[in-house]
Amino acid sequence: MIDYTHLIHALQETKLSPLAEAIPEAVANNLHIDRHGDLARWLEALDAMPTVTPSLIDLRDSVTIGQAHDLTPAAQAALHHSLRALIPWRKGPFQLFDTLIDTEWRSDWKWDRVKDGISALNNRTVLDVGCGSGYHCWRMYGAGAARVIGIDPSPRFVVQFHQVKKYIADAPVDLLPMGIEAVPANLNAFDTTFSMGVLYHRRSPIDHLRELKDTLRTGGELVLETLIVDGPEGYSLMPEKRYAKMNNVWFLPSIPTLELWLRRAGFKDIRCIDINTTRLEEQRSTEWMEFLSLKDFLDPEDSSKTCEGYPAPKRAVMVATKAH
């Protein structure tokens, strides 16, 4: 089982102590073998990974750990087998020694669109909500953050994160098995909070924005990335059933509507730093994610539309400051 004792001790007597107190319950709820049939197998794969000290770690320009010559062929094969046991890999890519995990999403492209439009992360305490397997958490640390906490309730993502963490064990980067609803209310502790690819999955987007605000200190920065549609203030798209074959998409706002939501939720200094239509090269099937991907979610005759006839995925990155 993944041990959070060291992290709990590290957070005690800090502004994140309420979060430390919530960790045991989150682990019991989301990392319980009896509740997740594949978890035991995933943990076995984690334990089977070879122990080695990497000769190279690059988290500034990529997530690259080790070099091919660090491992014997047998150890490299064991590593590759352990990583393959956690397929599908959604967010990345990761280079671990001689293995390139070519994930479904080119999350490095998203990071390149985000990193220059936000406040510098140097010495900041950072929260990444819905972080998946933690790719962006590592890039945040590589950009100078003092501590990064990712949260995601998916056991697969948690174990994938720890497959990387195994080789950077001392880094102050951690992934907690919880959703934002398990984060203590009115924490008011983080300097920067990221929510990327989460808002449209929430049935109440305003409540999500208020939850995000509560994680931040006054003057802290929210980095929000979400699906949008074109339209005036007040307009948002609510799919009849599915959007791009996803049945958990609720609201896709226009940018003026999103700005209004942010103001109503208690943010100021709101600005849009990027608008991007997702390309087939950025989200696709690979040998590390062999299931359906973006091209299967679009109209085969008109890629400007989803297969349901809605506008194809377009994403915006908003930056805002907690007002009070």
PDB file of C-alpha atoms in Angstrom:
ATOM      1  CA  MET A   1       0.000   0.000   0.000  1.00  0.00           C
ATOM      2  CA  ILE A   2       1.162   3.550  -0.724  1.00  0.00           C
ATOM      3  CA  ASP A   3       2.387   5.199   2.464  1.00  0.00           C
ATOM      4  CA  TYR A   4       1.544   8.860   3.107  1.00  0.00           C
ATOM      5  CA  THR A   5       3.019   9.003   6.607  1.00  0.00           C
ATOM      6  CA  HIS A   6       5.982  11.148   5.585  1.00  0.00           C
ATOM      7  CA  LEU A   7       3.766  13.657   3.788  1.00  0.00           C
ATOM      8  CA  ILE A   8       1.339  13.882   6.704  1.00  0.00           C
ATOM      9  CA  HIS A   9       4.216  14.648   9.044  1.00  0.00           C
ATOM     10  CA  ALA A  10       5.635  17.217   6.614  1.00  0.00           C
ATOM     11  CA  LEU A  11       2.314  19.078   6.401  1.00  0.00           C
ATOM     12  CA  GLN A  12       1.645  19.142  10.124  1.00  0.00           C
ATOM     13  CA  GLU A  13       2.307  22.497  11.769  1.00  0.00           C
ATOM     14  CA  THR A  14       1.922  24.201   8.376  1.00  0.00           C
ATOM     15  CA  LYS A  15      -0.971  25.997   6.719  1.00  0.00           C
ATOM     16  CA  LEU A  16      -1.762  22.674   5.033  1.00  0.00           C
ATOM     17  CA  SER A  17      -2.292  20.799   8.308  1.00  0.00           C
ATOM     18  CA  PRO A  18      -6.087  20.479   7.725  1.00  0.00           C
ATOM     19  CA  LEU A  19      -5.300  18.751   4.439  1.00  0.00           C
ATOM     20  CA  ALA A  20      -2.910  16.385   6.224  1.00  0.00           C
ATOM     21  CA  GLU A  21      -5.726  15.407   8.577  1.00  0.00           C
ATOM     22  CA  ALA A  22      -7.942  14.488   5.601  1.00  0.00           C
ATOM     23  CA  ILE A  23      -5.418  12.133   3.992  1.00  0.00           C
ATOM     24  CA  PRO A  24      -6.117   8.924   6.001  1.00  0.00           C
ATOM     25  CA  GLU A  25      -9.825   8.995   5.181  1.00  0.00           C
ATOM     26  CA  ALA A  26      -9.110   9.675   1.514  1.00  0.00           C
ATOM     27  CA  VAL A  27      -6.724   6.725   1.368  1.00  0.00           C
ATOM     28  CA  ALA A  28      -9.288   4.476   3.066  1.00  0.00           C
ATOM     29  CA  ASN A  29     -11.982   5.550   0.607  1.00  0.00           C
ATOM     30  CA  ASN A  30     -10.044   5.504  -2.654  1.00  0.00           C
ATOM     31  CA  LEU A  31      -7.076   3.163  -2.196  1.00  0.00           C
ATOM     32  CA  HIS A  32      -8.881   0.221  -0.652  1.00  0.00           C
ATOM     33  CA  ILE A  33      -8.148  -3.085  -2.376  1.00  0.00           C
ATOM     34  CA  ASP A  34     -11.589  -4.480  -1.550  1.00  0.00           C
ATOM     35  CA  ARG A  35     -13.229  -1.562  -3.383  1.00  0.00           C
ATOM     36  CA  HIS A  36     -11.074  -1.591  -6.509  1.00  0.00           C
ATOM     37  CA  GLY A  37     -10.602  -4.948  -8.172  1.00  0.00           C
ATOM     38  CA  ASP A  38      -7.474  -4.045 -10.138  1.00  0.00           C
ATOM     39  CA  LEU A  39      -5.706  -2.130  -7.391  1.00  0.00           C
ATOM     40  CA  ALA A  40      -3.838  -5.136  -5.987  1.00  0.00           C
ATOM     41  CA  ARG A  41      -2.446  -5.922  -9.448  1.00  0.00           C
ATOM     42  CA  TRP A  42      -1.414  -2.304  -9.989  1.00  0.00           C
ATOM     43  CA  LEU A  43       0.355  -2.161  -6.629  1.00  0.00           C
ATOM     44  CA  GLU A  44       2.184  -5.388  -7.472  1.00  0.00           C
ATOM     45  CA  ALA A  45       3.382  -3.741 -10.687  1.00  0.00           C
ATOM     46  CA  LEU A  46       4.593  -0.751  -8.664  1.00  0.00           C
ATOM     47  CA  ASP A  47       6.468  -2.997  -6.231  1.00  0.00           C
ATOM     48  CA  ALA A  48       8.050  -4.942  -9.114  1.00  0.00           C
ATOM     49  CA  MET A  49       9.740  -1.873 -10.600  1.00  0.00           C
ATOM     50  CA  PRO A  50      13.548  -2.039 -10.420  1.00  0.00           C
ATOM     51  CA  THR A  51      15.348   0.083  -7.848  1.00  0.00           C
ATOM     52  CA  VAL A  52      17.903   2.402  -9.427  1.00  0.00           C
ATOM     53  CA  THR A  53      19.243   5.913  -9.001  1.00  0.00           C
ATOM     54  CA  PRO A  54      18.650   7.842 -12.235  1.00  0.00           C
ATOM     55  CA  SER A  55      21.664   9.581 -13.746  1.00  0.00           C
ATOM     56  CA  LEU A  56      19.469  12.321 -15.233  1.00  0.00           C
ATOM     57  CA  ILE A  57      16.330  14.125 -14.094  1.00  0.00           C
ATOM     58  CA  ASP A  58      14.760  16.821 -16.269  1.00  0.00           C
ATOM     59  CA  LEU A  59      11.486  18.345 -15.100  1.00  0.00           C
ATOM     60  CA  ARG A  60      11.915  21.804 -16.603  1.00  0.00           C
ATOM     61  CA  ASP A  61      11.623  20.963 -20.305  1.00  0.00           C
ATOM     62  CA  SER A  62       9.992  17.526 -20.045  1.00  0.00           C
ATOM     63  CA  VAL A  63       9.430  14.726 -17.548  1.00  0.00           C
ATOM     64  CA  THR A  64      12.564  12.719 -18.205  1.00  0.00           C
ATOM     65  CA  ILE A  65      13.995  10.391 -15.589  1.00  0.00           C
ATOM     66  CA  GLY A  66      17.168   8.391 -16.118  1.00  0.00           C
ATOM     67  CA  GLN A  67      18.949   7.214 -19.231  1.00  0.00           C
ATOM     68  CA  ALA A  68      19.012   3.901 -21.033  1.00  0.00           C
ATOM     69  CA  HIS A  69      22.430   2.926 -19.675  1.00  0.00           C
ATOM     70  CA  ASP A  70      21.200   3.253 -16.064  1.00  0.00           C
ATOM     71  CA  LEU A  71      19.459  -0.123 -16.294  1.00  0.00           C
ATOM     72  CA  THR A  72      20.511  -3.584 -17.392  1.00  0.00           C
ATOM     73  CA  PRO A  73      18.431  -5.031 -20.241  1.00  0.00           C
ATOM     74  CA  ALA A  74      16.641  -7.280 -17.741  1.00  0.00           C
ATOM     75  CA  ALA A  75      15.838  -4.377 -15.432  1.00  0.00           C
ATOM     76  CA  GLN A  76      14.659  -2.266 -18.363  1.00  0.00           C
ATOM     77  CA  ALA A  77      12.352  -5.086 -19.472  1.00  0.00           C
ATOM     78  CA  ALA A  78      10.955  -5.361 -15.932  1.00  0.00           C
ATOM     79  CA  LEU A  79      10.346  -1.605 -15.827  1.00  0.00           C
ATOM     80  CA  HIS A  80       8.610  -1.635 -19.200  1.00  0.00           C
ATOM     81  CA  HIS A  81       6.396  -4.548 -18.116  1.00  0.00           C
ATOM     82  CA  SER A  82       5.415  -2.778 -14.875  1.00  0.00           C
ATOM     83  CA  LEU A  83       4.517   0.430 -16.690  1.00  0.00           C
ATOM     84  CA  ARG A  84       2.465  -1.453 -19.289  1.00  0.00           C
ATOM     85  CA  ALA A  85       0.436  -3.008 -16.463  1.00  0.00           C
ATOM     86  CA  LEU A  86      -1.142   0.409 -15.788  1.00  0.00           C
ATOM     87  CA  ILE A  87      -2.393   1.066 -19.338  1.00  0.00           C
ATOM     88  CA  PRO A  88      -4.169   3.282 -20.347  1.00  0.00           C
ATOM     89  CA  TRP A  89      -1.883   6.265 -19.776  1.00  0.00           C
ATOM     90  CA  ARG A  90      -3.813   9.464 -20.507  1.00  0.00           C
ATOM     91  CA  LYS A  91      -1.606  12.491 -19.674  1.00  0.00           C
ATOM     92  CA  GLY A  92       2.089  12.830 -20.444  1.00  0.00           C
ATOM     93  CA  PRO A  93       4.470  12.012 -22.090  1.00  0.00           C
ATOM     94  CA  PHE A  94       6.970  10.486 -19.676  1.00  0.00           C
ATOM     95  CA  GLN A  95      10.463   9.281 -20.502  1.00  0.00           C
ATOM     96  CA  LEU A  96      11.582   6.731 -17.913  1.00  0.00           C
ATOM     97  CA  PHE A  97      15.048   5.443 -18.737  1.00  0.00           C
ATOM     98  CA  ASP A  98      14.675   3.694 -22.119  1.00  0.00           C
ATOM     99  CA  THR A  99      10.864   3.686 -22.091  1.00  0.00           C
ATOM    100  CA  LEU A 100       8.867   6.498 -23.673  1.00  0.00           C
ATOM    101  CA  ILE A 101       5.282   6.508 -22.391  1.00  0.00           C
ATOM    102  CA  ASP A 102       3.533   8.063 -25.368  1.00  0.00           C
ATOM    103  CA  THR A 103       0.295   9.061 -23.669  1.00  0.00           C
ATOM    104  CA  GLU A 104      -3.063   9.859 -25.244  1.00  0.00           C
ATOM    105  CA  TRP A 105      -2.657  13.573 -24.566  1.00  0.00           C
ATOM    106  CA  ARG A 106       0.359  15.691 -25.442  1.00  0.00           C
ATOM    107  CA  SER A 107       0.088  17.434 -22.092  1.00  0.00           C
ATOM    108  CA  ASP A 108       3.433  19.104 -22.724  1.00  0.00           C
ATOM    109  CA  TRP A 109       1.755  21.132 -25.457  1.00  0.00           C
ATOM    110  CA  LYS A 110      -0.865  22.364 -22.978  1.00  0.00           C
ATOM    111  CA  TRP A 111       1.860  23.260 -20.492  1.00  0.00           C
ATOM    112  CA  ASP A 112       3.681  25.262 -23.152  1.00  0.00           C
ATOM    113  CA  ARG A 113       0.480  27.267 -23.726  1.00  0.00           C
ATOM    114  CA  VAL A 114      -0.007  27.882 -20.003  1.00  0.00           C
ATOM    115  CA  LYS A 115       3.409  28.442 -18.432  1.00  0.00           C
ATOM    116  CA  ASP A 116       4.275  31.867 -19.794  1.00  0.00           C
ATOM    117  CA  GLY A 117       0.909  33.460 -19.023  1.00  0.00           C
ATOM    118  CA  ILE A 118       0.770  32.704 -15.296  1.00  0.00           C
ATOM    119  CA  SER A 119       2.594  34.134 -12.299  1.00  0.00           C
ATOM    120  CA  ALA A 120       6.019  32.589 -11.778  1.00  0.00           C
ATOM    121  CA  LEU A 121       5.760  29.467  -9.624  1.00  0.00           C
ATOM    122  CA  ASN A 122       9.079  30.059  -7.842  1.00  0.00           C
ATOM    123  CA  ASN A 123       8.744  29.093  -4.157  1.00  0.00           C
ATOM    124  CA  ARG A 124       4.970  28.759  -4.447  1.00  0.00           C
ATOM    125  CA  THR A 125       2.760  26.135  -2.855  1.00  0.00           C
ATOM    126  CA  VAL A 126       0.664  24.733  -5.682  1.00  0.00           C
ATOM    127  CA  LEU A 127      -2.502  22.625  -5.930  1.00  0.00           C
ATOM    128  CA  ASP A 128      -3.420  20.740  -9.122  1.00  0.00           C
ATOM    129  CA  VAL A 129      -7.075  19.653  -9.051  1.00  0.00           C
ATOM    130  CA  GLY A 130      -8.001  16.599 -11.139  1.00  0.00           C
ATOM    131  CA  CYS A 131      -4.348  16.116 -11.997  1.00  0.00           C
ATOM    132  CA  GLY A 132      -4.629  12.616 -13.498  1.00  0.00           C
ATOM    133  CA  SER A 133      -1.313  10.806 -13.203  1.00  0.00           C
ATOM    134  CA  GLY A 134       0.449  14.022 -12.277  1.00  0.00           C
ATOM    135  CA  TYR A 135       2.282  15.070 -15.436  1.00  0.00           C
ATOM    136  CA  HIS A 136       1.665  18.763 -14.860  1.00  0.00           C
ATOM    137  CA  CYS A 137       2.563  18.443 -11.172  1.00  0.00           C
ATOM    138  CA  TRP A 138       6.089  17.489 -12.196  1.00  0.00           C
ATOM    139  CA  ARG A 139       6.269  20.378 -14.664  1.00  0.00           C
ATOM    140  CA  MET A 140       5.072  22.785 -11.934  1.00  0.00           C
ATOM    141  CA  TYR A 141       7.862  21.573  -9.670  1.00  0.00           C
ATOM    142  CA  GLY A 142      10.312  21.881 -12.553  1.00  0.00           C
ATOM    143  CA  ALA A 143       9.152  25.497 -12.934  1.00  0.00           C
ATOM    144  CA  GLY A 144      10.260  26.256  -9.381  1.00  0.00           C
ATOM    145  CA  ALA A 145       7.310  25.466  -7.096  1.00  0.00           C
ATOM    146  CA  ALA A 146       8.309  24.777  -3.480  1.00  0.00           C
ATOM    147  CA  ARG A 147       5.627  22.122  -2.996  1.00  0.00           C
ATOM    148  CA  VAL A 148       3.059  20.646  -5.361  1.00  0.00           C
ATOM    149  CA  ILE A 149      -0.005  18.711  -4.256  1.00  0.00           C
ATOM    150  CA  GLY A 150      -2.104  17.007  -6.909  1.00  0.00           C
ATOM    151  CA  ILE A 151      -5.512  15.532  -6.154  1.00  0.00           C
ATOM    152  CA  ASP A 152      -7.365  12.886  -8.122  1.00  0.00           C
ATOM    153  CA  PRO A 153      -9.640  10.099  -6.828  1.00  0.00           C
ATOM    154  CA  SER A 154      -8.689   7.550  -9.516  1.00  0.00           C
ATOM    155  CA  PRO A 155      -6.566   4.705  -8.070  1.00  0.00           C
ATOM    156  CA  ARG A 156      -5.011   4.015 -11.482  1.00  0.00           C
ATOM    157  CA  PHE A 157      -3.747   7.589 -11.743  1.00  0.00           C
ATOM    158  CA  VAL A 158      -2.420   7.493  -8.194  1.00  0.00           C
ATOM    159  CA  VAL A 159      -0.392   4.357  -8.865  1.00  0.00           C
ATOM    160  CA  GLN A 160       0.854   5.714 -12.208  1.00  0.00           C
ATOM    161  CA  PHE A 161       2.056   8.809 -10.365  1.00  0.00           C
ATOM    162  CA  HIS A 162       3.945   6.684  -7.864  1.00  0.00           C
ATOM    163  CA  GLN A 163       5.601   4.745 -10.670  1.00  0.00           C
ATOM    164  CA  VAL A 164       7.276   8.041 -11.551  1.00  0.00           C
ATOM    165  CA  LYS A 165       7.668   9.176  -7.934  1.00  0.00           C
ATOM    166  CA  LYS A 166       9.618   5.996  -7.178  1.00  0.00           C
ATOM    167  CA  TYR A 167      12.632   7.545  -8.889  1.00  0.00           C
ATOM    168  CA  ILE A 168      12.174  11.081  -7.503  1.00  0.00           C
ATOM    169  CA  ALA A 169      11.116  10.085  -4.004  1.00  0.00           C
ATOM    170  CA  ASP A 170      12.542  13.154  -2.258  1.00  0.00           C
ATOM    171  CA  ALA A 171      10.778  15.702  -4.444  1.00  0.00           C
ATOM    172  CA  PRO A 172       8.036  17.671  -2.609  1.00  0.00           C
ATOM    173  CA  VAL A 173       5.468  16.548  -5.168  1.00  0.00           C
ATOM    174  CA  ASP A 174       2.582  14.344  -4.089  1.00  0.00           C
ATOM    175  CA  LEU A 175      -0.740  13.070  -5.403  1.00  0.00           C
ATOM    176  CA  LEU A 176      -3.568  12.555  -2.933  1.00  0.00           C
ATOM    177  CA  PRO A 177      -6.380  10.076  -3.728  1.00  0.00           C
ATOM    178  CA  MET A 178      -9.235  12.538  -3.347  1.00  0.00           C
ATOM    179  CA  GLY A 179     -11.517  14.847  -5.257  1.00  0.00           C
ATOM    180  CA  ILE A 180     -11.895  18.517  -4.422  1.00  0.00           C
ATOM    181  CA  GLU A 181     -14.981  17.812  -2.334  1.00  0.00           C
ATOM    182  CA  ALA A 182     -12.689  16.034   0.158  1.00  0.00           C
ATOM    183  CA  VAL A 183     -10.385  19.050   0.519  1.00  0.00           C
ATOM    184  CA  PRO A 184     -11.144  20.838   3.813  1.00  0.00           C
ATOM    185  CA  ALA A 185     -13.353  23.892   3.343  1.00  0.00           C
ATOM    186  CA  ASN A 186     -11.840  27.368   3.660  1.00  0.00           C
ATOM    187  CA  LEU A 187      -8.299  26.035   3.464  1.00  0.00           C
ATOM    188  CA  ASN A 188      -6.999  29.402   2.214  1.00  0.00           C
ATOM    189  CA  ALA A 189      -3.503  27.993   1.851  1.00  0.00           C
ATOM    190  CA  PHE A 190      -2.268  27.633  -1.731  1.00  0.00           C
ATOM    191  CA  ASP A 191      -0.484  30.328  -3.698  1.00  0.00           C
ATOM    192  CA  THR A 192      -1.613  28.894  -7.050  1.00  0.00           C
ATOM    193  CA  THR A 193      -4.411  26.448  -7.797  1.00  0.00           C
ATOM    194  CA  PHE A 194      -4.791  24.769 -11.179  1.00  0.00           C
ATOM    195  CA  SER A 195      -8.034  23.256 -12.451  1.00  0.00           C
ATOM    196  CA  MET A 196      -7.471  21.972 -15.973  1.00  0.00           C
ATOM    197  CA  GLY A 197     -10.086  19.867 -17.720  1.00  0.00           C
ATOM    198  CA  VAL A 198     -12.425  19.654 -14.725  1.00  0.00           C
ATOM    199  CA  LEU A 199     -15.015  22.452 -14.821  1.00  0.00           C
ATOM    200  CA  TYR A 200     -17.171  20.978 -17.595  1.00  0.00           C
ATOM    201  CA  HIS A 201     -17.468  17.722 -15.652  1.00  0.00           C
ATOM    202  CA  ARG A 202     -19.093  19.507 -12.697  1.00  0.00           C
ATOM    203  CA  ARG A 203     -22.862  19.733 -12.506  1.00  0.00           C
ATOM    204  CA  SER A 204     -22.522  23.020 -10.633  1.00  0.00           C
ATOM    205  CA  PRO A 205     -19.680  25.040 -12.167  1.00  0.00           C
ATOM    206  CA  ILE A 206     -20.158  27.957  -9.776  1.00  0.00           C
ATOM    207  CA  ASP A 207     -19.782  25.654  -6.789  1.00  0.00           C
ATOM    208  CA  HIS A 208     -16.571  24.301  -8.325  1.00  0.00           C
ATOM    209  CA  LEU A 209     -15.184  27.805  -8.773  1.00  0.00           C
ATOM    210  CA  ARG A 210     -16.027  28.638  -5.158  1.00  0.00           C
ATOM    211  CA  GLU A 211     -14.318  25.431  -3.999  1.00  0.00           C
ATOM    212  CA  LEU A 212     -11.246  26.428  -5.969  1.00  0.00           C
ATOM    213  CA  LYS A 213     -11.308  29.906  -4.443  1.00  0.00           C
ATOM    214  CA  ASP A 214     -11.446  28.400  -0.945  1.00  0.00           C
ATOM    215  CA  THR A 215      -8.177  26.551  -1.553  1.00  0.00           C
ATOM    216  CA  LEU A 216      -6.343  29.826  -2.241  1.00  0.00           C
ATOM    217  CA  ARG A 217      -4.919  32.456   0.056  1.00  0.00           C
ATOM    218  CA  THR A 218      -6.181  35.988  -0.539  1.00  0.00           C
ATOM    219  CA  GLY A 219      -4.349  37.232  -3.615  1.00  0.00           C
ATOM    220  CA  GLY A 220      -3.616  33.683  -4.751  1.00  0.00           C
ATOM    221  CA  GLU A 221      -3.925  32.769  -8.408  1.00  0.00           C
ATOM    222  CA  LEU A 222      -6.340  30.420 -10.132  1.00  0.00           C
ATOM    223  CA  VAL A 223      -5.346  28.854 -13.450  1.00  0.00           C
ATOM    224  CA  LEU A 224      -8.491  27.467 -15.058  1.00  0.00           C
ATOM    225  CA  GLU A 225      -8.521  25.493 -18.310  1.00  0.00           C
ATOM    226  CA  THR A 226     -11.852  24.322 -19.667  1.00  0.00           C
ATOM    227  CA  LEU A 227     -13.934  23.661 -22.762  1.00  0.00           C
ATOM    228  CA  ILE A 228     -15.657  26.736 -24.161  1.00  0.00           C
ATOM    229  CA  VAL A 229     -17.979  27.713 -26.995  1.00  0.00           C
ATOM    230  CA  ASP A 230     -18.391  30.926 -28.935  1.00  0.00           C
ATOM    231  CA  GLY A 231     -21.161  33.232 -27.762  1.00  0.00           C
ATOM    232  CA  PRO A 232     -22.121  36.356 -25.801  1.00  0.00           C
ATOM    233  CA  GLU A 233     -22.178  36.886 -22.052  1.00  0.00           C
ATOM    234  CA  GLY A 234     -24.810  34.641 -20.494  1.00  0.00           C
ATOM    235  CA  TYR A 235     -24.524  31.917 -23.132  1.00  0.00           C
ATOM    236  CA  SER A 236     -23.377  28.401 -22.377  1.00  0.00           C
ATOM    237  CA  LEU A 237     -23.956  25.075 -24.090  1.00  0.00           C
ATOM    238  CA  MET A 238     -25.524  22.234 -22.115  1.00  0.00           C
ATOM    239  CA  PRO A 239     -25.484  19.031 -24.183  1.00  0.00           C
ATOM    240  CA  GLU A 240     -28.718  17.083 -24.435  1.00  0.00           C
ATOM    241  CA  LYS A 241     -26.969  13.833 -23.482  1.00  0.00           C
ATOM    242  CA  ARG A 242     -23.364  13.352 -24.583  1.00  0.00           C
ATOM    243  CA  TYR A 243     -20.658  15.687 -25.790  1.00  0.00           C
ATOM    244  CA  ALA A 244     -17.876  14.064 -27.851  1.00  0.00           C
ATOM    245  CA  LYS A 245     -19.196  10.732 -26.531  1.00  0.00           C
ATOM    246  CA  MET A 246     -18.707  11.882 -22.918  1.00  0.00           C
ATOM    247  CA  ASN A 247     -21.813  11.584 -20.783  1.00  0.00           C
ATOM    248  CA  ASN A 248     -20.440  13.690 -17.926  1.00  0.00           C
ATOM    249  CA  VAL A 249     -20.191  17.058 -19.669  1.00  0.00           C
ATOM    250  CA  TRP A 250     -22.563  19.657 -18.271  1.00  0.00           C
ATOM    251  CA  PHE A 251     -21.750  23.254 -19.215  1.00  0.00           C
ATOM    252  CA  LEU A 252     -19.536  24.753 -21.916  1.00  0.00           C
ATOM    253  CA  PRO A 253     -19.605  28.532 -21.417  1.00  0.00           C
ATOM    254  CA  SER A 254     -18.616  31.347 -23.711  1.00  0.00           C
ATOM    255  CA  ILE A 255     -15.587  33.289 -22.523  1.00  0.00           C
ATOM    256  CA  PRO A 256     -17.701  36.306 -21.427  1.00  0.00           C
ATOM    257  CA  THR A 257     -19.918  33.902 -19.455  1.00  0.00           C
ATOM    258  CA  LEU A 258     -16.895  32.250 -17.891  1.00  0.00           C
ATOM    259  CA  GLU A 259     -15.566  35.650 -16.869  1.00  0.00           C
ATOM    260  CA  LEU A 260     -18.949  36.420 -15.288  1.00  0.00           C
ATOM    261  CA  TRP A 261     -18.902  33.122 -13.397  1.00  0.00           C
ATOM    262  CA  LEU A 262     -15.416  33.909 -12.078  1.00  0.00           C
ATOM    263  CA  ARG A 263     -16.457  37.384 -10.916  1.00  0.00           C
ATOM    264  CA  ARG A 264     -19.545  36.000  -9.188  1.00  0.00           C
ATOM    265  CA  ALA A 265     -17.393  33.354  -7.494  1.00  0.00           C
ATOM    266  CA  GLY A 266     -15.106  35.990  -5.966  1.00  0.00           C
ATOM    267  CA  PHE A 267     -12.245  36.453  -8.424  1.00  0.00           C
ATOM    268  CA  LYS A 268     -10.748  39.595  -9.940  1.00  0.00           C
ATOM    269  CA  ASP A 269      -8.060  40.497 -12.505  1.00  0.00           C
ATOM    270  CA  ILE A 270      -9.552  37.914 -14.833  1.00  0.00           C
ATOM    271  CA  ARG A 271      -7.894  37.366 -18.173  1.00  0.00           C
ATOM    272  CA  CYS A 272      -7.826  34.777 -20.936  1.00  0.00           C
ATOM    273  CA  ILE A 273      -4.281  33.749 -21.812  1.00  0.00           C
ATOM    274  CA  ASP A 274      -4.983  31.096 -24.451  1.00  0.00           C
ATOM    275  CA  ILE A 275      -7.686  29.769 -26.753  1.00  0.00           C
ATOM    276  CA  ASN A 276      -6.958  26.542 -28.583  1.00  0.00           C
ATOM    277  CA  THR A 277      -8.957  24.123 -30.708  1.00  0.00           C
ATOM    278  CA  THR A 278      -7.820  20.607 -29.836  1.00  0.00           C
ATOM    279  CA  ARG A 279      -6.023  18.970 -32.746  1.00  0.00           C
ATOM    280  CA  LEU A 280      -5.966  15.283 -33.600  1.00  0.00           C
ATOM    281  CA  GLU A 281      -2.204  15.307 -33.021  1.00  0.00           C
ATOM    282  CA  GLU A 282      -2.709  16.469 -29.418  1.00  0.00           C
ATOM    283  CA  GLN A 283      -5.252  13.839 -28.329  1.00  0.00           C
ATOM    284  CA  ARG A 284      -5.010  10.451 -30.011  1.00  0.00           C
ATOM    285  CA  SER A 285      -4.743   6.710 -29.542  1.00  0.00           C
ATOM    286  CA  THR A 286      -1.253   5.300 -28.963  1.00  0.00           C
ATOM    287  CA  GLU A 287       0.275   2.016 -27.898  1.00  0.00           C
ATOM    288  CA  TRP A 288      -0.042   3.312 -24.317  1.00  0.00           C
ATOM    289  CA  MET A 289      -3.740   4.246 -24.756  1.00  0.00           C
ATOM    290  CA  GLU A 290      -5.259   1.894 -27.261  1.00  0.00           C
ATOM    291  CA  PHE A 291      -8.911   2.914 -26.932  1.00  0.00           C
ATOM    292  CA  LEU A 292     -11.056   5.480 -28.737  1.00  0.00           C
ATOM    293  CA  SER A 293      -9.765   9.041 -28.814  1.00  0.00           C
ATOM    294  CA  LEU A 294     -10.543  12.415 -30.347  1.00  0.00           C
ATOM    295  CA  LYS A 295     -10.875  11.357 -33.995  1.00  0.00           C
ATOM    296  CA  ASP A 296     -13.552   8.873 -32.937  1.00  0.00           C
ATOM    297  CA  PHE A 297     -15.485  11.623 -31.122  1.00  0.00           C
ATOM    298  CA  LEU A 298     -15.769  13.980 -34.117  1.00  0.00           C
ATOM    299  CA  ASP A 299     -18.112  13.974 -37.091  1.00  0.00           C
ATOM    300  CA  PRO A 300     -16.279  11.889 -39.740  1.00  0.00           C
ATOM    301  CA  GLU A 301     -17.525  14.249 -42.456  1.00  0.00           C
ATOM    302  CA  ASP A 302     -16.919  17.535 -40.629  1.00  0.00           C
ATOM    303  CA  SER A 303     -14.161  17.732 -38.001  1.00  0.00           C
ATOM    304  CA  SER A 304     -15.455  21.133 -36.831  1.00  0.00           C
ATOM    305  CA  LYS A 305     -18.291  19.251 -35.102  1.00  0.00           C
ATOM    306  CA  THR A 306     -18.528  16.456 -32.578  1.00  0.00           C
ATOM    307  CA  CYS A 307     -20.277  13.260 -33.593  1.00  0.00           C
ATOM    308  CA  GLU A 308     -23.392  14.656 -31.858  1.00  0.00           C
ATOM    309  CA  GLY A 309     -23.291  17.834 -33.956  1.00  0.00           C
ATOM    310  CA  TYR A 310     -21.932  20.224 -31.324  1.00  0.00           C
ATOM    311  CA  PRO A 311     -18.904  22.496 -31.920  1.00  0.00           C
ATOM    312  CA  ALA A 312     -15.643  20.538 -31.746  1.00  0.00           C
ATOM    313  CA  PRO A 313     -13.617  20.876 -28.531  1.00  0.00           C
ATOM    314  CA  LYS A 314     -12.171  24.341 -28.029  1.00  0.00           C
ATOM    315  CA  ARG A 315     -10.348  25.173 -24.807  1.00  0.00           C
ATOM    316  CA  ALA A 316      -9.512  28.386 -23.016  1.00  0.00           C
ATOM    317  CA  VAL A 317      -7.070  29.085 -20.209  1.00  0.00           C
ATOM    318  CA  MET A 318      -8.210  31.728 -17.738  1.00  0.00           C
ATOM    319  CA  VAL A 319      -6.103  33.294 -14.999  1.00  0.00           C
ATOM    320  CA  ALA A 320      -7.728  35.081 -12.061  1.00  0.00           C
ATOM    321  CA  THR A 321      -6.879  36.355  -8.574  1.00  0.00           C
ATOM    322  CA  LYS A 322      -8.761  35.554  -5.377  1.00  0.00           C
ATOM    323  CA  ALA A 323     -10.304  38.869  -4.353  1.00  0.00           C
ATOM    324  CA  HIS A 324     -10.936  38.154  -0.675  1.00  0.00           C
TER     325      HIS A 324
END
